GROMACS .gro file of C-alpha atoms in nm:
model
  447
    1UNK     CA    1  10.051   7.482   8.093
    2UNK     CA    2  10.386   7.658   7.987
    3UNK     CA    3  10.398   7.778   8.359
    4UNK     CA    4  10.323   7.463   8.556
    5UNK     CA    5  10.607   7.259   8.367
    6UNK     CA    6  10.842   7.524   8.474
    7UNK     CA    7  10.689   7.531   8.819
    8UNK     CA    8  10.763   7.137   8.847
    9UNK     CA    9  11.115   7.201   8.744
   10UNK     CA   10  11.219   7.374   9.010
   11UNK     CA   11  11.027   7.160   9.256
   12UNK     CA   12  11.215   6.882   9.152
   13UNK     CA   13  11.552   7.070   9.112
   14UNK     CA   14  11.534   7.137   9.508
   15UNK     CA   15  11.444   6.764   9.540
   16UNK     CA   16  11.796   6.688   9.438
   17UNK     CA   17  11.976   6.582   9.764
   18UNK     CA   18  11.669   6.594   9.988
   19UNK     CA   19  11.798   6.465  10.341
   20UNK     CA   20  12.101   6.403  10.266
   21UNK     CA   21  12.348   6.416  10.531
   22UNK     CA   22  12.561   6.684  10.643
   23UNK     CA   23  12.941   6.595  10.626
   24UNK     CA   24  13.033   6.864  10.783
   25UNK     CA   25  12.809   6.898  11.070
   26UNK     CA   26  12.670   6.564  11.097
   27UNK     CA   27  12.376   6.534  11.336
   28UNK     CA   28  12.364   6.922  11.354
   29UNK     CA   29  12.184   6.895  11.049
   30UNK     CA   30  11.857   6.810  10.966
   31UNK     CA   31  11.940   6.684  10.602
   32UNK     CA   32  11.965   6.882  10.323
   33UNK     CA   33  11.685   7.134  10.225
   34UNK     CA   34  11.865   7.377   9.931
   35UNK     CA   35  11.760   7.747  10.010
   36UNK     CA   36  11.516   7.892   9.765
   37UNK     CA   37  11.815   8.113   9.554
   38UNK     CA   38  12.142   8.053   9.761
   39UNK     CA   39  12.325   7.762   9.676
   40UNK     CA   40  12.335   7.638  10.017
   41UNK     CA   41  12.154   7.424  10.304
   42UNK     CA   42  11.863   7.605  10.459
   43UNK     CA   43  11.946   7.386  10.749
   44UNK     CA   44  12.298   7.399  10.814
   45UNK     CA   45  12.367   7.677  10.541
   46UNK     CA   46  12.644   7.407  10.400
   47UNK     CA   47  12.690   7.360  10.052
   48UNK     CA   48  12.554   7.062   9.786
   49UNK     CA   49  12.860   6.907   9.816
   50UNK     CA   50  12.914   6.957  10.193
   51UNK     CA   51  12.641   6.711  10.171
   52UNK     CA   52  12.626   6.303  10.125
   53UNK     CA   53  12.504   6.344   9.757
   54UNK     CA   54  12.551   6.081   9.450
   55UNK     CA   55  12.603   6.356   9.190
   56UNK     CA   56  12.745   6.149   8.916
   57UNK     CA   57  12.488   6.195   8.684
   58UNK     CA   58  12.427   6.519   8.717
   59UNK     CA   59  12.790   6.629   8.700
   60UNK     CA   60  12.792   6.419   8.366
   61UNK     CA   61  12.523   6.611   8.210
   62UNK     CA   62  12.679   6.931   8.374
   63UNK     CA   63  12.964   6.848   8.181
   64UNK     CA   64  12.834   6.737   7.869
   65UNK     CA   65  12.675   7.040   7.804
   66UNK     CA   66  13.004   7.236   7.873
   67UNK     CA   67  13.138   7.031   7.597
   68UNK     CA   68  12.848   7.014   7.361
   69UNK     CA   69  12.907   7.228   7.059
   70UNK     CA   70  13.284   7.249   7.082
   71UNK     CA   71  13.592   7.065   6.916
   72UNK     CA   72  13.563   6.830   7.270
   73UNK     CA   73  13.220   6.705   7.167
   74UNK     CA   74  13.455   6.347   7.159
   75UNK     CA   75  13.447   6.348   7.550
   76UNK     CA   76  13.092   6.297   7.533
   77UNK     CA   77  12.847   6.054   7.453
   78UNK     CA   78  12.551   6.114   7.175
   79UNK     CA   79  12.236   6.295   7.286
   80UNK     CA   80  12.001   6.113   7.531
   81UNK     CA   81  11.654   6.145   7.491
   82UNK     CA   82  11.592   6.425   7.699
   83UNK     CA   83  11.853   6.606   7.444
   84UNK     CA   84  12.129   6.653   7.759
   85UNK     CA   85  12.436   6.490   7.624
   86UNK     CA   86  12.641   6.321   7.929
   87UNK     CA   87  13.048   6.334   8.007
   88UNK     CA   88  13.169   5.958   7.932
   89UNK     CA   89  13.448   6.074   8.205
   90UNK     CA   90  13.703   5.760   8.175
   91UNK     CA   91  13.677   5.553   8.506
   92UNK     CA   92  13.927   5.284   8.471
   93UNK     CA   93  14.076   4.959   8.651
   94UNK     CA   94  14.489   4.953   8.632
   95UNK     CA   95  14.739   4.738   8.794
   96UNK     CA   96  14.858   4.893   9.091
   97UNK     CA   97  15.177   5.079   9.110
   98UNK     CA   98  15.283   5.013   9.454
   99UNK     CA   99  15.154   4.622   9.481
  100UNK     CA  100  15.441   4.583   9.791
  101UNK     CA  101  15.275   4.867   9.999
  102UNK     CA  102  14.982   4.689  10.117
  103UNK     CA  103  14.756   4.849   9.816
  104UNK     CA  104  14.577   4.599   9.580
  105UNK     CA  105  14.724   4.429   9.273
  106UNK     CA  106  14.399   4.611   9.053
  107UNK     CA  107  14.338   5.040   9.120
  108UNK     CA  108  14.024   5.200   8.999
  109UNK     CA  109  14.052   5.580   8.931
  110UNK     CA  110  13.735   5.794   8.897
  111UNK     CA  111  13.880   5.954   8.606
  112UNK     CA  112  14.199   5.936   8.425
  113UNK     CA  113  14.402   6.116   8.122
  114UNK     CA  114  14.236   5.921   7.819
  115UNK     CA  115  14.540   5.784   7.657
  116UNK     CA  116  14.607   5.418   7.525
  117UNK     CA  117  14.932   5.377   7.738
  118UNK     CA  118  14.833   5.213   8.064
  119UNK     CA  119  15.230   5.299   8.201
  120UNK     CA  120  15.175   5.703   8.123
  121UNK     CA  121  14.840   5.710   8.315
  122UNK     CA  122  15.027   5.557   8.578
  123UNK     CA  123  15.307   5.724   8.600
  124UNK     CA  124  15.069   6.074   8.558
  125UNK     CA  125  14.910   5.918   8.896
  126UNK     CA  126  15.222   5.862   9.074
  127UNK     CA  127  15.325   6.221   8.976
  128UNK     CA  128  14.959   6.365   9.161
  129UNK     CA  129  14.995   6.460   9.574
  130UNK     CA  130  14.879   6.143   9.726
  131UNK     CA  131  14.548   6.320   9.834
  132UNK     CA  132  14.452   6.423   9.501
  133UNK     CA  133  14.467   6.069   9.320
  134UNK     CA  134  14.075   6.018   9.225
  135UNK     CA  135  14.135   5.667   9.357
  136UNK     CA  136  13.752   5.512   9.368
  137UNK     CA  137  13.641   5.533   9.758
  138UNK     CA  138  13.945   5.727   9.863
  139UNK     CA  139  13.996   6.117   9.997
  140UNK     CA  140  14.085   6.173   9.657
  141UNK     CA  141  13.808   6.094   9.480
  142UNK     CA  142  13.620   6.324   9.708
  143UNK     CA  143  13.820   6.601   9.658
  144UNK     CA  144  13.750   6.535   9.284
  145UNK     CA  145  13.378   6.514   9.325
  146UNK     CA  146  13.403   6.860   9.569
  147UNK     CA  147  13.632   7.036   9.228
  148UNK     CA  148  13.406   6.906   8.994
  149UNK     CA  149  13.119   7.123   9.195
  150UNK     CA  150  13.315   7.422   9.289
  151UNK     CA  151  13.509   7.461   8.952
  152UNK     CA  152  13.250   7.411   8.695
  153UNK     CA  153  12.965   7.554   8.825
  154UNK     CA  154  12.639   7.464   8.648
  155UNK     CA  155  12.479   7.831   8.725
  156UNK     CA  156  12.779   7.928   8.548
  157UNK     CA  157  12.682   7.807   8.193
  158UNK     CA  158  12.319   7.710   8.213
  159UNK     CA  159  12.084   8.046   8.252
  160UNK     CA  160  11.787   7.727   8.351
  161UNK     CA  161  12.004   7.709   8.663
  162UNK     CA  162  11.964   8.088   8.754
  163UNK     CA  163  11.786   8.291   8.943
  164UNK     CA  164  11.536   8.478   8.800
  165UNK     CA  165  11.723   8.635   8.507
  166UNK     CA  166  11.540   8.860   8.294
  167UNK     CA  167  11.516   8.803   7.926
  168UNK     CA  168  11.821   9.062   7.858
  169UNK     CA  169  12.009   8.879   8.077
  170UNK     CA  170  11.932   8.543   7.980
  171UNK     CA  171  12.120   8.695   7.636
  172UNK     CA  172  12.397   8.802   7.743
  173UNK     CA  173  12.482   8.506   7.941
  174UNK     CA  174  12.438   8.287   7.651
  175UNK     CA  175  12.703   8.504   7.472
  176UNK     CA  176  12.938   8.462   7.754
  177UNK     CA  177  12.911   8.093   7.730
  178UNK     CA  178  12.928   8.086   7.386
  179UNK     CA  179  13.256   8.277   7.376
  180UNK     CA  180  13.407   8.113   7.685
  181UNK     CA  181  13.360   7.796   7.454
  182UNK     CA  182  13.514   7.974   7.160
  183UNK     CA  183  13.794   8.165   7.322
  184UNK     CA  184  13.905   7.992   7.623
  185UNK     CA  185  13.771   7.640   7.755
  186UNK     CA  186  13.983   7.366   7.672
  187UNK     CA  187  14.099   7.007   7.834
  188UNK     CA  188  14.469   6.897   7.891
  189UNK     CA  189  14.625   6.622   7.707
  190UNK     CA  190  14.885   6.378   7.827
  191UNK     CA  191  15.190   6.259   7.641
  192UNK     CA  192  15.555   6.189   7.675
  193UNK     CA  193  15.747   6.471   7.702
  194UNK     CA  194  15.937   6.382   7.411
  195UNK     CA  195  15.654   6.383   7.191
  196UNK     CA  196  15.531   6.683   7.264
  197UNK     CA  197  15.850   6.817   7.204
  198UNK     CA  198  15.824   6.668   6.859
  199UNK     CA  199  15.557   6.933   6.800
  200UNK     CA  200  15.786   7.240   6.864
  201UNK     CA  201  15.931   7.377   6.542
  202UNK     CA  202  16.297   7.443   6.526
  203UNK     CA  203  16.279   7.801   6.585
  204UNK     CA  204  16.091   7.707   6.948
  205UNK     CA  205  15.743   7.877   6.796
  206UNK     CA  206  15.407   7.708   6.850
  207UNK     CA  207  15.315   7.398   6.652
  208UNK     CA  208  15.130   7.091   6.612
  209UNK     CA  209  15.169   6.726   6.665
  210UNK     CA  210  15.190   6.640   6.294
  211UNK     CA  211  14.900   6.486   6.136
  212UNK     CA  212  14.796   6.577   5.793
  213UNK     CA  213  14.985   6.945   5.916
  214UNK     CA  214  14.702   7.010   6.160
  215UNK     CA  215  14.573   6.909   6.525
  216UNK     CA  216  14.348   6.672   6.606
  217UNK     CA  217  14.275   6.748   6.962
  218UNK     CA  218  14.003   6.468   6.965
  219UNK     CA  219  14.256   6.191   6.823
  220UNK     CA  220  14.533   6.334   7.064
  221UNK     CA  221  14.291   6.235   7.360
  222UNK     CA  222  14.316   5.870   7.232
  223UNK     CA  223  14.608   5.794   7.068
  224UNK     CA  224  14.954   5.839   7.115
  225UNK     CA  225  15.077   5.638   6.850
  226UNK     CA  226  15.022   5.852   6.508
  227UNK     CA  227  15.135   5.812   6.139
  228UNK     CA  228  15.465   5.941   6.020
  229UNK     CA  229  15.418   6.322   5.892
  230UNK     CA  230  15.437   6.370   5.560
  231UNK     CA  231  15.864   6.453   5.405
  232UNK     CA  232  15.801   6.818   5.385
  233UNK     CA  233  15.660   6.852   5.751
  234UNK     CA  234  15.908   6.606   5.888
  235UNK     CA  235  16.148   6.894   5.900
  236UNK     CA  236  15.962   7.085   6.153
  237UNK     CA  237  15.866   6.771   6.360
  238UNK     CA  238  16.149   6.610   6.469
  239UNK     CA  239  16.145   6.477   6.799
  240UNK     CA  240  16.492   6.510   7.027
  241UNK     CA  241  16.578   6.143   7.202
  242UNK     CA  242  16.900   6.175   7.314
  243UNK     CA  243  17.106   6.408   7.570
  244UNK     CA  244  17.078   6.444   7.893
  245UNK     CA  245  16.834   6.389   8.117
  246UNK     CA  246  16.640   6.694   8.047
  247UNK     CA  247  16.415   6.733   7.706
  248UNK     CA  248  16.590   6.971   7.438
  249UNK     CA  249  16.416   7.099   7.137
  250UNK     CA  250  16.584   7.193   6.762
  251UNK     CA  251  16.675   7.494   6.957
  252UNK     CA  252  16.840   7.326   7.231
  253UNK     CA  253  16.710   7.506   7.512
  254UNK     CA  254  16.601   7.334   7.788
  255UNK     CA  255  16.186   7.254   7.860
  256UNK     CA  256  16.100   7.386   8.195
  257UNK     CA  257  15.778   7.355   8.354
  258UNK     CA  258  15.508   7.670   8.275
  259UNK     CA  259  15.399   7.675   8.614
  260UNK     CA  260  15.731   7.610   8.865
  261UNK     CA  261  16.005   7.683   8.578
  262UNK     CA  262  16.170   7.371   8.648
  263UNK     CA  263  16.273   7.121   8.417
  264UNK     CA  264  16.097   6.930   8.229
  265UNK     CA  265  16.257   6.535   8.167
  266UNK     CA  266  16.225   6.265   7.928
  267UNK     CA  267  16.038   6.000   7.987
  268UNK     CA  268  15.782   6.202   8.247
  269UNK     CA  269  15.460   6.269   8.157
  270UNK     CA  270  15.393   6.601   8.054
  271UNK     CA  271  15.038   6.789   8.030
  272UNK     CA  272  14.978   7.043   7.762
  273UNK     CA  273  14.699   7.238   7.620
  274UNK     CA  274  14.652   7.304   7.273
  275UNK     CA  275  14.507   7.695   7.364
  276UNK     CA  276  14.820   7.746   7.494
  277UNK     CA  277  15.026   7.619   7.211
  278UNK     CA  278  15.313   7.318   7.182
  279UNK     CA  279  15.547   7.558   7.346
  280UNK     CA  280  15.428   7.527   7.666
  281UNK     CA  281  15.431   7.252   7.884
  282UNK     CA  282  15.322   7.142   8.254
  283UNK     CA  283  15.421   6.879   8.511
  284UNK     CA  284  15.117   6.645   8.629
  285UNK     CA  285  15.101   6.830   8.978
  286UNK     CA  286  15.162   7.154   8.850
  287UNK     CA  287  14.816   7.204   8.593
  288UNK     CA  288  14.681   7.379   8.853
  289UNK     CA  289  14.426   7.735   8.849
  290UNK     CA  290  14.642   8.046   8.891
  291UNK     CA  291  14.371   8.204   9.120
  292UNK     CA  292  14.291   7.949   9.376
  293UNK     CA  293  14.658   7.684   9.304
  294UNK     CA  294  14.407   7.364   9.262
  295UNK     CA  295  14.402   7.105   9.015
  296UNK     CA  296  14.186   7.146   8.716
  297UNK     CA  297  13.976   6.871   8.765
  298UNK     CA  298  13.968   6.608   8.473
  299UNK     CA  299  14.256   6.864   8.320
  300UNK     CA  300  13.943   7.089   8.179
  301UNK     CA  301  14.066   7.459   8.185
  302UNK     CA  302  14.013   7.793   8.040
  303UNK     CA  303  14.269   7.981   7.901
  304UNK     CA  304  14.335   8.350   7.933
  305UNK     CA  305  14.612   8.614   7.905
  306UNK     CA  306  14.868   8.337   7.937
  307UNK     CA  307  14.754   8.210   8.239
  308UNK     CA  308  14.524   7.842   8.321
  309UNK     CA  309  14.199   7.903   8.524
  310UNK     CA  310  13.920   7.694   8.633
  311UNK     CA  311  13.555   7.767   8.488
  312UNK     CA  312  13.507   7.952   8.832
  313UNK     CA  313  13.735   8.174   8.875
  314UNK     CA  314  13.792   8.218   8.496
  315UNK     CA  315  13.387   8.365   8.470
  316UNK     CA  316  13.522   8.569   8.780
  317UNK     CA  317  13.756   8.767   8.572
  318UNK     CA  318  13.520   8.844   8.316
  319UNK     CA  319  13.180   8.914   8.505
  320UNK     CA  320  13.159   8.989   8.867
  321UNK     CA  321  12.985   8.754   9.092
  322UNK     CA  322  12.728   8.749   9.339
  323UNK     CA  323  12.807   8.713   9.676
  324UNK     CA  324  12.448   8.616   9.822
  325UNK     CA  325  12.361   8.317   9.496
  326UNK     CA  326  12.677   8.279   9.369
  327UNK     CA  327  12.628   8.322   9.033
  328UNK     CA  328  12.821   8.586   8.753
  329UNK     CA  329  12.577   8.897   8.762
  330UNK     CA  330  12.487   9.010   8.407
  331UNK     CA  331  12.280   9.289   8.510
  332UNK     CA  332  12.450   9.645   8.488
  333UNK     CA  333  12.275   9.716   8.798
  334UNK     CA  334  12.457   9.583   9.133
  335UNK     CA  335  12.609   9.708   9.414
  336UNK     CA  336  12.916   9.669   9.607
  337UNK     CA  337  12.964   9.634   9.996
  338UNK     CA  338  13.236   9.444  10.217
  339UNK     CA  339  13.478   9.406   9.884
  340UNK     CA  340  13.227   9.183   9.730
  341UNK     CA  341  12.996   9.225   9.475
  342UNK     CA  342  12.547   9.161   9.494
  343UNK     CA  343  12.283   9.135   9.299
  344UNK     CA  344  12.052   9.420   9.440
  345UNK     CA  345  11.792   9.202   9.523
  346UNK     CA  346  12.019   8.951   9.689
  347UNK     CA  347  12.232   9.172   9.926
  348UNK     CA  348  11.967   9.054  10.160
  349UNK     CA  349  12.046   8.935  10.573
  350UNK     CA  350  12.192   8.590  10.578
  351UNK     CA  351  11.969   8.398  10.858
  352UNK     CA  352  11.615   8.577  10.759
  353UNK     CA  353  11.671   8.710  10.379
  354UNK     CA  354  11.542   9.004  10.452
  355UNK     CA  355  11.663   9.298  10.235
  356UNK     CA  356  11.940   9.512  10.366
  357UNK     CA  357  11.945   9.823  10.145
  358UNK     CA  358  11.928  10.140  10.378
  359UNK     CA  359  11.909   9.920  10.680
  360UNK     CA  360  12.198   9.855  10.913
  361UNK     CA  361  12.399   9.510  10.869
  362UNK     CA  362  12.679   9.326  11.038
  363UNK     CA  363  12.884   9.099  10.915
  364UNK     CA  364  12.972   8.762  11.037
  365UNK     CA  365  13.219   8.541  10.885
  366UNK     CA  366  13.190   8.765  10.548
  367UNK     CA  367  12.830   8.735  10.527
  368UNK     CA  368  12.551   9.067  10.610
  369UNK     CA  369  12.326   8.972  10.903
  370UNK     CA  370  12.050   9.251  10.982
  371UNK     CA  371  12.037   9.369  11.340
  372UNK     CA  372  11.758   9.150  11.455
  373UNK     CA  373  11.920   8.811  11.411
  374UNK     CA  374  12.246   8.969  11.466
  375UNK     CA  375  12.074   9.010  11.853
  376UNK     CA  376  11.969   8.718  11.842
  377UNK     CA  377  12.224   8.436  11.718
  378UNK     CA  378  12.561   8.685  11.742
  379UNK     CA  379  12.578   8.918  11.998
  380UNK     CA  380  12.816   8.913  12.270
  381UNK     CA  381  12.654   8.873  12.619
  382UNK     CA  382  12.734   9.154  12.867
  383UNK     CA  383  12.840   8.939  13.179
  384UNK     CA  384  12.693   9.224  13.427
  385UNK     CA  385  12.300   9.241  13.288
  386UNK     CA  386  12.321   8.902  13.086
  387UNK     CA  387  12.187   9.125  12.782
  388UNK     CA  388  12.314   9.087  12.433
  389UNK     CA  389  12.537   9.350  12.343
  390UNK     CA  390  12.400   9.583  12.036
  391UNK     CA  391  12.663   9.600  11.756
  392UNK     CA  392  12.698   9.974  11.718
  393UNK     CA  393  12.738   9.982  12.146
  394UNK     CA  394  13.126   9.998  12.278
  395UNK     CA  395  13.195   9.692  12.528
  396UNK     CA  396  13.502   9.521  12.677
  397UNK     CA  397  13.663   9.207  12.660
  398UNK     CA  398  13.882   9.020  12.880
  399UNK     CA  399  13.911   8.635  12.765
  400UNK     CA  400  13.570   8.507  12.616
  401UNK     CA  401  13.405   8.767  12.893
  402UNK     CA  402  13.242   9.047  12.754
  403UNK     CA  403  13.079   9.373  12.943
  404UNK     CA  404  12.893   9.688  12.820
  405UNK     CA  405  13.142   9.952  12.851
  406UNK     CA  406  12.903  10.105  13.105
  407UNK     CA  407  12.944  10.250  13.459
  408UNK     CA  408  12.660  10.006  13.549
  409UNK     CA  409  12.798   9.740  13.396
  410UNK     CA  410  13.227   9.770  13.384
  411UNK     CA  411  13.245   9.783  13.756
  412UNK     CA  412  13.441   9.662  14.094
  413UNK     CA  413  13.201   9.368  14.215
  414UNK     CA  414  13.341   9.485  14.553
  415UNK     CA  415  13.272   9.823  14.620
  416UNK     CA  416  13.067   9.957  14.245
  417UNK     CA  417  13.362  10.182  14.114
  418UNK     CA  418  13.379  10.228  13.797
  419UNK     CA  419  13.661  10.061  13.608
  420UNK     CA  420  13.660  10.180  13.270
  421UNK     CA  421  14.007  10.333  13.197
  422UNK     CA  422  14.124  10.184  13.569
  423UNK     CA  423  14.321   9.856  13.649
  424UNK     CA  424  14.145   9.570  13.759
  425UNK     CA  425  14.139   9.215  13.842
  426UNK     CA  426  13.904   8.928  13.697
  427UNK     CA  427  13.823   8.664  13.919
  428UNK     CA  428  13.569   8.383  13.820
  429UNK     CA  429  13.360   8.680  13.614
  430UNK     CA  430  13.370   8.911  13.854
  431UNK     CA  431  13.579   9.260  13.873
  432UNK     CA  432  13.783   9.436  14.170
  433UNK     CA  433  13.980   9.719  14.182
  434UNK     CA  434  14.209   9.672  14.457
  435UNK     CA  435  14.315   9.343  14.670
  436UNK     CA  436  14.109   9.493  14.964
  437UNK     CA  437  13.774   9.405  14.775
  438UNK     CA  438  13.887   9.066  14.639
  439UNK     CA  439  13.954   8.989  15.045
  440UNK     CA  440  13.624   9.121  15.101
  441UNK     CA  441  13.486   8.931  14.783
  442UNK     CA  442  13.673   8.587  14.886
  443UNK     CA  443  13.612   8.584  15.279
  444UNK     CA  444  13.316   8.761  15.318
  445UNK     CA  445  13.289   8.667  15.726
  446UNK     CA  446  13.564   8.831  15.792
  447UNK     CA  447  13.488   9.167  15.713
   0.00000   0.00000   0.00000
């Protein structure tokens, strides 16, 4: 019984997106059919989100259980019945900040910073490359939808979303999601720059906005507006308001932006994260992943050696990944070919899956075809014999014409010399070594 629930689980996990069309490649595609272990088309060989997909709910869950059993368990909403809990996300409707520019009086983001003051979300929006604002039926609320896929991937925390792991494996994966939970993930909060610099102690060392003398990370995401601290704290609290146009702290150095090292002013919206301490600070535009420059999406991040990274490429620097399923490997077995790292049952041919250990491989576009469908769907075409060109066989190339570098094949269409290491000409696929057998080539009657 045990065995047939699981069975119908995956059934209906490669239901998800069945048919779907191919943004990418359109009609090329017959809809989407994902492959049995990659995380890809088996019709176009696109990804999920290459594809015309409504993911929203399973990107919620996704989410949710990122969150679940973490200090961020606000972001989410209480356990459904299926025990999943979902990402509340905040979609919400705004006055427009450009009403004169042809854009409507009302502007509904996909997601936004989850703070009370309307005016900061805004101006956080404003502050985003045009392309990037998650404005609802825009480019960049794809682009959102595309990060949400690529940068949290759900084979990433969730061993039900792997292939075939083995019981020891299945362990150590849960430890690496329980400590990337403890150690590094975290989500960006949005304030004022001016009170966030109220959280800096005089001496410029990491603090916290005051509240009872700790953070509230939870409360931050909601409320900007916060009690007075008590007398003794207020001392290490105080927030700078006046001076020039850049933000000072009790130090009076300057703020500069974490990421571009420029300044930071008053007034602006400034994103911070709490694993990184009070001392740090980053504009809107400039939260990005050190690896791959993108935004985090929905500001979630994970935080390592001083530096922000998205879930992806942070579980990249602790685990390597597989380059055939995508997903961290956790085996202590793997190999290594083309600078990339395999599974050793998934360094397999790209078109037919076939295994490629001992066997001899080509690579196209950085993935391992075997020599079969290499012949088949790669291979050059010798213009002499119109037969594919094997990949180990030496050929030549002049423009998108390709020859075996044969005496049989690499030779004057005129008179059958040779031309490999002589001068030629190329005229309409053909070859001639001299102008005497292009005349004889071009008027034929008149020799």
């Amino acid at each position: 019984m045990e065995i047939q629930k699981e069975m119908k689980k995956m059934t209906l996990g490669h239901e998800i997106g069945a048919g779907a069309l191919c943004l990418k490649c359109k009609d090329k595609c017959e809809g989407f059919e994902l492959h049995f272990w990659r995380k890809i088309c088996r019709n176009c060989k696109c990804s999920l989100e290459d594809h015309d997909v409504q993911m929203a709910s399973a990107e919620s869950k996704k989410v949710g259980k990122l969150f679940e059993d973490t200090k961020y368990t606000g972001l989410i909403a209480k356990l459904k019945t299926d025990g999943i809990p979902a990402y509340r996300g905040n979609k919400v409707t705004i006055p427009s900040a450009e009403p004169a520019k042809g854009i409507g009086k009302m502007v509904t983001f996909e997601w936004a910073p989850q703070v009370a003051n309307q005016h900061l979300v805004k101006r956080y929006m404003e502050l985003l490359p045009p392309e990037r604002r998650p404005v609802s039926g825009t480019q960049g609320a794809e682009y959102r939808k595309r990060q949400m896929a690529k940068q949290l991937p759900e084979h990433d925390q969730d061993p039900s979303h792997c292939h075939e792991l083995s019981p020891g494996e299945v362990k150590i994966m849960q430890q690496y999601v329980r400590k990337c939970k403890d150690e590094a993930l975290g989500v960006g909060d949005l304030k004022l720059l001016e009170e966030v610099v109220g959280g800096v102690t005089q001496s410029g060392a990491k603090g916290h906005i005051a509240q009872g003398g700790k953070s509230c990370p939870e409360t931050d995401l909601k409320d900007v507006t916060r009690s007075l601290p008590e007398p003794e704290q207020a001392s290490k609290a105080t927030i700078s308001t006046t001076g020039s146009a850049g933000a000072k702290g009790n130090s009076g150095r300057d703020y500069l932006c974490f990421q571009c090292h420029q300044e930071m002013k008053e007034g602006e919206p400034a994103v911070y994260a709490d694993r990184a301490g009070y001392d740090k600070l980053w504009h809107p535009a400039c939260f990005v992943c050190c690896v791959c420059s993108e935004l985090l999406v929905d500001m979630i991040y994970f935080w390592k050696k001083d530096k922000l990274y998205c879930g992806r490429h942070y579980g990249e620097s602790e685990k390597p990944r597989c380059g055939g399923c995508d997903e961290l490997i956790f085996s202590n077995e793997y190999t290594q070919a083309e600078s990339q790292n395999w599974h050793l049952k998934h360094f397999c041919c790209y078109d037919c899956d076939c295994v490629l250990a001992g066997e001899t491989y080509v690579m196209e576009k950085d993935k391992p075809v075997c020599k079969t469908c290499y012949m088949k769907n790669y291979a050059m075409i010798c213009v002499a014999c119109q037969t594919p060109i094997e990949p180990e066989a030496q050929r030549v190339s002049y423009g998108e014409s390709h020859w075996h570098a044969e005496p049989q094949c690499f030779q004057c269409s005129g008179c059958s010399k040779c031309l490999i290491g002589q001068r030629f000409m190329a005229m309409k696929n053909m070859l001639v070594c001299s102008v005497e057998c292009k005349k004889i080539l071009t008027n034929p009657t008149t020799n």
